[in-house]
Amino acid sequence: MSIDRKAAIAAYKERKTIAGIYVVHCAASGQTWVGQAPNLETIQNRIWFSLRQGSHTCRSLQAAWNTHGETGLTFGKCERLEDEETAYVRNALLKERMLHWRDELKAEVI
């Protein structure tokens, strides 16, 4: 294994992940969904993949995808959380902020 590859792997493992709250909106139906993620940078790919497979656990979001397609949905980031020392504190804060955004946007929780 080359030194460059080892360095790249080490850098990947040490990268900072940014937790936060995200929103998915369907303009055609007016529906909005919010969720929390330990890594905002990767959550959209994960959601879109499960929607393409027809296996997303949120039935109303899957129905909107099936009706309006990928171009009918938009993805956005509502809030990024500062680094937290412990997973417990981060998870509690994520839950609290997600409930805030659910009420603020009159959205369904994913």
N, CA and C atoms as an extended XYZ file, in Angstrom:
330
Properties=species:S:1:pos:R:3:atomname:S:1:resname:S:1:resid:I:1 pbc="F F F"
N         0.852       -1.174        0.000 N   MET     1
C         0.000        0.000        0.000 CA  MET     1
C         0.898        1.238        0.000 C   MET     1
N         0.590        2.178       -0.856 N   SER     2
C         1.441        3.363       -0.961 CA  SER     2
C         1.198        4.311        0.210 C   SER     2
N         2.152        5.183        0.430 N   ILE     3
C         2.043        6.148        1.517 CA  ILE     3
C         0.873        7.097        1.261 C   ILE     3
N         0.679        7.509       -0.005 N   ASP     4
C        -0.432        8.415       -0.342 CA  ASP     4
C        -1.775        7.780        0.003 C   ASP     4
N        -1.904        6.526       -0.303 N   ARG     5
C        -3.159        5.842       -0.026 CA  ARG     5
C        -3.381        5.723        1.481 C   ARG     5
N        -2.335        5.392        2.217 N   LYS     6
C        -2.450        5.314        3.673 CA  LYS     6
C        -2.846        6.667        4.258 C   LYS     6
N        -2.244        7.730        3.744 N   ALA     7
C        -2.564        9.075        4.227 CA  ALA     7
C        -4.012        9.431        3.901 C   ALA     7
N        -4.465        9.065        2.724 N   ALA     8
C        -5.845        9.346        2.326 CA  ALA     8
C        -6.833        8.592        3.226 C   ALA     8
N        -6.541        7.350        3.520 N   ILE     9
C        -7.404        6.551        4.391 CA  ILE     9
C        -7.434        7.150        5.793 C   ILE     9
N        -6.271        7.540        6.308 N   ALA    10
C        -6.195        8.141        7.642 CA  ALA    10
C        -6.978        9.454        7.675 C   ALA    10
N        -6.852       10.269        6.644 N   ALA    11
C        -7.571       11.538        6.589 CA  ALA    11
C        -9.078       11.305        6.540 C   ALA    11
N        -9.509       10.289        5.792 N   TYR    12
C       -10.933        9.967        5.696 CA  TYR    12
C       -11.484        9.571        7.063 C   TYR    12
N       -10.733        8.760        7.788 N   LYS    13
C       -11.184        8.296        9.100 CA  LYS    13
C       -11.224        9.424       10.126 C   LYS    13
N       -10.389       10.435        9.960 N   GLU    14
C       -10.301       11.529       10.924 CA  GLU    14
C       -11.168       12.728       10.562 C   GLU    14
N       -11.867       12.676        9.435 N   ARG    15
C       -12.649       13.830        8.995 CA  ARG    15
C       -13.754       14.128       10.006 C   ARG    15
N       -14.099       15.382       10.088 N   LYS    16
C       -15.164       15.824       10.982 CA  LYS    16
C       -16.497       15.611       10.281 C   LYS    16
N       -17.439       15.060       11.003 N   THR    17
C       -18.785       14.958       10.467 CA  THR    17
C       -19.630       16.025       11.146 C   THR    17
N       -20.541       16.594       10.386 N   ILE    18
C       -21.374       17.658       10.910 CA  ILE    18
C       -22.799       17.146       11.032 C   ILE    18
N       -23.259       17.070       12.267 N   ALA    19
C       -24.624       16.619       12.539 CA  ALA    19
C       -25.574       17.787       12.345 C   ALA    19
N       -26.847       17.452       12.123 N   GLY    20
C       -27.805       18.535       11.984 CA  GLY    20
C       -29.182       18.073       11.575 C   GLY    20
N       -29.986       19.058       11.214 N   ILE    21
C       -31.377       18.849       10.843 CA  ILE    21
C       -31.520       19.158        9.358 C   ILE    21
N       -32.259       18.317        8.658 N   TYR    22
C       -32.476       18.525        7.225 CA  TYR    22
C       -33.962       18.539        6.922 C   TYR    22
N       -34.304       19.049        5.751 N   VAL    23
C       -35.701       19.146        5.327 CA  VAL    23
C       -35.825       18.634        3.896 C   VAL    23
N       -36.913       17.919        3.632 N   VAL    24
C       -37.267       17.495        2.283 CA  VAL    24
C       -38.635       18.096        2.004 C   VAL    24
N       -38.773       18.725        0.835 N   HIS    25
C       -40.025       19.404        0.505 CA  HIS    25
C       -40.507       18.973       -0.876 C   HIS    25
N       -41.807       18.799       -0.993 N   CYS    26
C       -42.444       18.483       -2.273 CA  CYS    26
C       -43.278       19.695       -2.663 C   CYS    26
N       -42.852       20.417       -3.693 N   ALA    27
C       -43.553       21.628       -4.110 CA  ALA    27
C       -44.952       21.311       -4.638 C   ALA    27
N       -45.099       20.210       -5.356 N   ALA    28
C       -46.385       19.871       -5.972 CA  ALA    28
C       -47.472       19.603       -4.927 C   ALA    28
N       -47.119       18.895       -3.863 N   SER    29
C       -48.123       18.548       -2.847 CA  SER    29
C       -48.095       19.490       -1.649 C   SER    29
N       -47.011       20.258       -1.513 N   GLY    30
C       -46.860       21.147       -0.371 CA  GLY    30
C       -46.407       20.448        0.895 C   GLY    30
N       -46.106       19.156        0.804 N   GLN    31
C       -45.675       18.403        1.987 CA  GLN    31
C       -44.225       18.711        2.329 C   GLN    31
N       -43.933       18.638        3.629 N   THR    32
C       -42.582       18.867        4.120 CA  THR    32
C       -42.268       17.815        5.170 C   THR    32
N       -41.032       17.342        5.133 N   TRP    33
C       -40.552       16.366        6.118 CA  TRP    33
C       -39.252       16.881        6.698 C   TRP    33
N       -39.021       16.637        7.985 N   VAL    34
C       -37.745       16.980        8.610 CA  VAL    34
C       -37.162       15.732        9.253 C   VAL    34
N       -35.854       15.728        9.354 N   GLY    35
C       -35.164       14.618        9.995 CA  GLY    35
C       -33.868       15.094       10.608 C   GLY    35
N       -33.269       14.208       11.368 N   GLN    36
C       -31.983       14.495       12.001 CA  GLN    36
C       -30.950       13.523       11.442 C   GLN    36
N       -29.714       13.978       11.377 N   ALA    37
C       -28.664       13.128       10.838 CA  ALA    37
C       -27.358       13.369       11.576 C   ALA    37
N       -26.627       12.300       11.867 N   PRO    38
C       -25.310       12.470       12.479 CA  PRO    38
C       -24.294       13.019       11.486 C   PRO    38
N       -24.610       12.919       10.174 N   ASN    39
C       -23.724       13.451        9.143 CA  ASN    39
C       -24.571       14.056        8.023 C   ASN    39
N       -24.675       15.376        8.014 N   LEU    40
C       -25.485       16.067        7.004 CA  LEU    40
C       -24.943       15.896        5.582 C   LEU    40
N       -23.655       15.630        5.472 N   GLU    41
C       -23.054       15.527        4.142 CA  GLU    41
C       -23.476       14.271        3.382 C   GLU    41
N       -23.909       13.244        4.086 N   THR    42
C       -24.221       11.977        3.420 CA  THR    42
C       -25.694       11.586        3.463 C   THR    42
N       -26.504       12.310        4.210 N   ILE    43
C       -27.882       11.865        4.425 CA  ILE    43
C       -28.727       11.915        3.164 C   ILE    43
N       -28.538       12.918        2.306 N   GLN    44
C       -29.366       12.995        1.098 CA  GLN    44
C       -29.153       11.771        0.206 C   GLN    44
N       -27.910       11.364        0.034 N   ASN    45
C       -27.645       10.174       -0.787 CA  ASN    45
C       -28.345        8.946       -0.213 C   ASN    45
N       -28.333        8.817        1.095 N   ARG    46
C       -28.962        7.661        1.728 CA  ARG    46
C       -30.476        7.687        1.533 C   ARG    46
N       -31.089        8.856        1.711 N   ILE    47
C       -32.542        8.972        1.542 CA  ILE    47
C       -32.930        8.723        0.091 C   ILE    47
N       -32.242        9.369       -0.845 N   TRP    48
C       -32.572        9.214       -2.264 CA  TRP    48
C       -32.399        7.755       -2.696 C   TRP    48
N       -31.366        7.087       -2.188 N   PHE    49
C       -31.154        5.673       -2.532 CA  PHE    49
C       -32.342        4.834       -2.087 C   PHE    49
N       -32.781        4.992       -0.837 N   SER    50
C       -33.902        4.181       -0.351 CA  SER    50
C       -35.191        4.530       -1.089 C   SER    50
N       -35.364        5.800       -1.476 N   LEU    51
C       -36.550        6.174       -2.250 CA  LEU    51
C       -36.519        5.533       -3.640 C   LEU    51
N       -35.358        5.542       -4.283 N   ARG    52
C       -35.226        4.900       -5.605 CA  ARG    52
C       -35.534        3.409       -5.531 C   ARG    52
N       -35.168        2.792       -4.418 N   GLN    53
C       -35.407        1.364       -4.233 CA  GLN    53
C       -36.858        1.073       -3.834 C   GLN    53
N       -37.600        2.120       -3.484 N   GLY    54
C       -38.976        1.943       -3.042 CA  GLY    54
C       -39.074        1.408       -1.627 C   GLY    54
N       -38.022        1.629       -0.851 N   SER    55
C       -37.958        1.014        0.479 CA  SER    55
C       -37.851        2.016        1.623 C   SER    55
N       -38.147        3.299        1.378 N   HIS    56
C       -38.028        4.267        2.473 CA  HIS    56
C       -39.100        3.983        3.520 C   HIS    56
N       -38.747        4.122        4.785 N   THR    57
C       -39.663        3.772        5.868 CA  THR    57
C       -40.779        4.798        6.070 C   THR    57
N       -40.604        6.013        5.592 N   CYS    58
C       -41.646        7.034        5.709 CA  CYS    58
C       -42.568        6.898        4.493 C   CYS    58
N       -43.740        6.347        4.725 N   ARG    59
C       -44.656        6.026        3.614 CA  ARG    59
C       -45.104        7.259        2.840 C   ARG    59
N       -45.357        8.367        3.538 N   SER    60
C       -45.828        9.560        2.828 CA  SER    60
C       -44.728       10.147        1.945 C   SER    60
N       -43.482       10.085        2.408 N   LEU    61
C       -42.367       10.551        1.585 CA  LEU    61
C       -42.183        9.639        0.379 C   LEU    61
N       -42.267        8.344        0.585 N   GLN    62
C       -42.144        7.393       -0.521 CA  GLN    62
C       -43.276        7.615       -1.538 C   GLN    62
N       -44.489        7.876       -1.055 N   ALA    63
C       -45.624        8.125       -1.949 CA  ALA    63
C       -45.402        9.394       -2.774 C   ALA    63
N       -44.867       10.434       -2.146 N   ALA    64
C       -44.583       11.679       -2.874 CA  ALA    64
C       -43.524       11.434       -3.943 C   ALA    64
N       -42.504       10.656       -3.615 N   TRP    65
C       -41.454       10.307       -4.581 CA  TRP    65
C       -42.062        9.519       -5.744 C   TRP    65
N       -42.897        8.550       -5.421 N   ASN    66
C       -43.502        7.716       -6.460 CA  ASN    66
C       -44.388        8.546       -7.388 C   ASN    66
N       -45.068        9.531       -6.844 N   THR    67
C       -45.972       10.363       -7.632 CA  THR    67
C       -45.243       11.441       -8.420 C   THR    67
N       -44.303       12.148       -7.773 N   HIS    68
C       -43.687       13.325       -8.376 CA  HIS    68
C       -42.249       13.108       -8.842 C   HIS    68
N       -41.645       12.014       -8.433 N   GLY    69
C       -40.284       11.710       -8.869 CA  GLY    69
C       -39.222       12.522       -8.157 C   GLY    69
N       -37.990       12.232       -8.506 N   GLU    70
C       -36.841       12.886       -7.871 CA  GLU    70
C       -36.867       14.396       -8.074 C   GLU    70
N       -37.274       14.843       -9.261 N   THR    71
C       -37.278       16.280       -9.538 CA  THR    71
C       -38.376       17.014       -8.767 C   THR    71
N       -39.343       16.286       -8.222 N   GLY    72
C       -40.410       16.908       -7.457 CA  GLY    72
C       -40.057       17.186       -6.010 C   GLY    72
N       -38.917       16.648       -5.553 N   LEU    73
C       -38.503       16.834       -4.162 CA  LEU    73
C       -37.235       17.671       -4.093 C   LEU    73
N       -37.159       18.489       -3.064 N   THR    74
C       -35.935       19.251       -2.819 CA  THR    74
C       -35.417       18.902       -1.430 C   THR    74
N       -34.105       18.967       -1.289 N   PHE    75
C       -33.436       18.648       -0.029 CA  PHE    75
C       -32.720       19.900        0.449 C   PHE    75
N       -32.824       20.178        1.748 N   GLY    76
C       -32.117       21.317        2.311 CA  GLY    76
C       -31.637       21.025        3.718 C   GLY    76
N       -30.702       21.836        4.163 N   LYS    77
C       -30.168       21.713        5.521 CA  LYS    77
C       -30.746       22.859        6.345 C   LYS    77
N       -31.421       22.527        7.434 N   CYS    78
C       -32.027       23.544        8.309 CA  CYS    78
C       -31.026       24.098        9.305 C   CYS    78
N       -30.260       23.202        9.896 N   GLU    79
C       -29.410       23.610       11.005 CA  GLU    79
C       -28.244       22.650       11.156 C   GLU    79
N       -27.070       23.223       11.363 N   ARG    80
C       -25.871       22.437       11.636 CA  ARG    80
C       -25.561       22.575       13.116 C   ARG    80
N       -25.186       21.472       13.742 N   LEU    81
C       -24.876       21.509       15.165 CA  LEU    81
C       -23.375       21.623       15.384 C   LEU    81
N       -23.032       22.370       16.395 N   GLU    82
C       -21.631       22.484       16.783 CA  GLU    82
C       -21.140       21.136       17.294 C   GLU    82
N       -19.857       20.940       17.279 N   ASP    83
C       -19.290       19.688       17.785 CA  ASP    83
C       -19.679       19.486       19.241 C   ASP    83
N       -20.136       18.303       19.543 N   GLU    84
C       -20.459       17.938       20.917 CA  GLU    84
C       -19.474       16.867       21.358 C   GLU    84
N       -19.104       16.929       22.613 N   GLU    85
C       -18.129       15.986       23.143 CA  GLU    85
C       -18.667       14.558       23.204 C   GLU    85
N       -19.927       14.413       23.560 N   THR    86
C       -20.466       13.064       23.720 CA  THR    86
C       -21.624       12.823       22.763 C   THR    86
N       -21.774       11.581       22.361 N   ALA    87
C       -22.863       11.200       21.472 CA  ALA    87
C       -24.205       11.421       22.155 C   ALA    87
N       -24.252       11.202       23.462 N   TYR    88
C       -25.511       11.373       24.202 CA  TYR    88
C       -26.009       12.815       24.100 C   TYR    88
N       -25.126       13.773       24.334 N   VAL    89
C       -25.505       15.186       24.271 CA  VAL    89
C       -25.902       15.555       22.837 C   VAL    89
N       -25.125       15.091       21.866 N   ARG    90
C       -25.422       15.375       20.459 CA  ARG    90
C       -26.794       14.817       20.078 C   ARG    90
N       -27.075       13.584       20.464 N   ASN    91
C       -28.350       12.958       20.106 CA  ASN    91
C       -29.533       13.662       20.771 C   ASN    91
N       -29.373       14.066       22.018 N   ALA    92
C       -30.440       14.786       22.713 CA  ALA    92
C       -30.696       16.135       22.042 C   ALA    92
N       -29.633       16.821       21.667 N   LEU    93
C       -29.756       18.114       20.998 CA  LEU    93
C       -30.387       17.950       19.614 C   LEU    93
N       -29.995       16.919       18.888 N   LEU    94
C       -30.594       16.657       17.574 CA  LEU    94
C       -32.095       16.442       17.697 C   LEU    94
N       -32.496       15.658       18.677 N   LYS    95
C       -33.920       15.373       18.865 CA  LYS    95
C       -34.688       16.654       19.194 C   LYS    95
N       -34.130       17.452       20.090 N   GLU    96
C       -34.761       18.709       20.491 CA  GLU    96
C       -34.909       19.664       19.302 C   GLU    96
N       -33.852       19.811       18.526 N   ARG    97
C       -33.877       20.729       17.380 CA  ARG    97
C       -34.794       20.215       16.266 C   ARG    97
N       -34.861       18.898       16.093 N   MET    98
C       -35.746       18.343       15.082 CA  MET    98
C       -37.199       18.642       15.436 C   MET    98
N       -37.556       18.514       16.695 N   LEU    99
C       -38.916       18.825       17.126 CA  LEU    99
C       -39.230       20.308       16.905 C   LEU    99
N       -38.253       21.165       17.154 N   HIS   100
C       -38.422       22.600       16.889 CA  HIS   100
C       -38.736       22.831       15.411 C   HIS   100
N       -37.930       22.239       14.535 N   TRP   101
C       -38.122       22.444       13.093 CA  TRP   101
C       -39.409       21.790       12.605 C   TRP   101
N       -39.808       20.684       13.203 N   ARG   102
C       -41.080       20.052       12.836 CA  ARG   102
C       -42.221       21.023       13.077 C   ARG   102
N       -42.211       21.653       14.256 N   ASP   103
C       -43.265       22.603       14.590 CA  ASP   103
C       -43.169       23.873       13.735 C   ASP   103
N       -41.963       24.366       13.549 N   GLU   104
C       -41.737       25.591       12.784 CA  GLU   104
C       -42.201       25.446       11.339 C   GLU   104
N       -41.901       24.310       10.726 N   LEU   105
C       -42.227       24.080        9.304 CA  LEU   105
C       -43.532       23.336        9.101 C   LEU   105
N       -44.188       22.974       10.190 N   LYS   106
C       -45.415       22.154       10.122 CA  LYS   106
C       -45.147       20.905        9.273 C   LYS   106
N       -44.078       20.238        9.631 N   ALA   107
C       -43.581       19.109        8.844 CA  ALA   107
C       -43.804       17.786        9.542 C   ALA   107
N       -43.674       16.746        8.760 N   GLU   108
C       -43.739       15.381        9.276 CA  GLU   108
C       -42.295       14.932        9.565 C   GLU   108
N       -42.120       14.170       10.621 N   VAL   109
C       -40.789       13.687       10.971 CA  VAL   109
C       -40.468       12.446       10.141 C   VAL   109
N       -39.261       12.427        9.622 N   ILE   110
C       -38.792       11.254        8.879 CA  ILE   110
C       -38.169       10.309        9.880 C   ILE   110
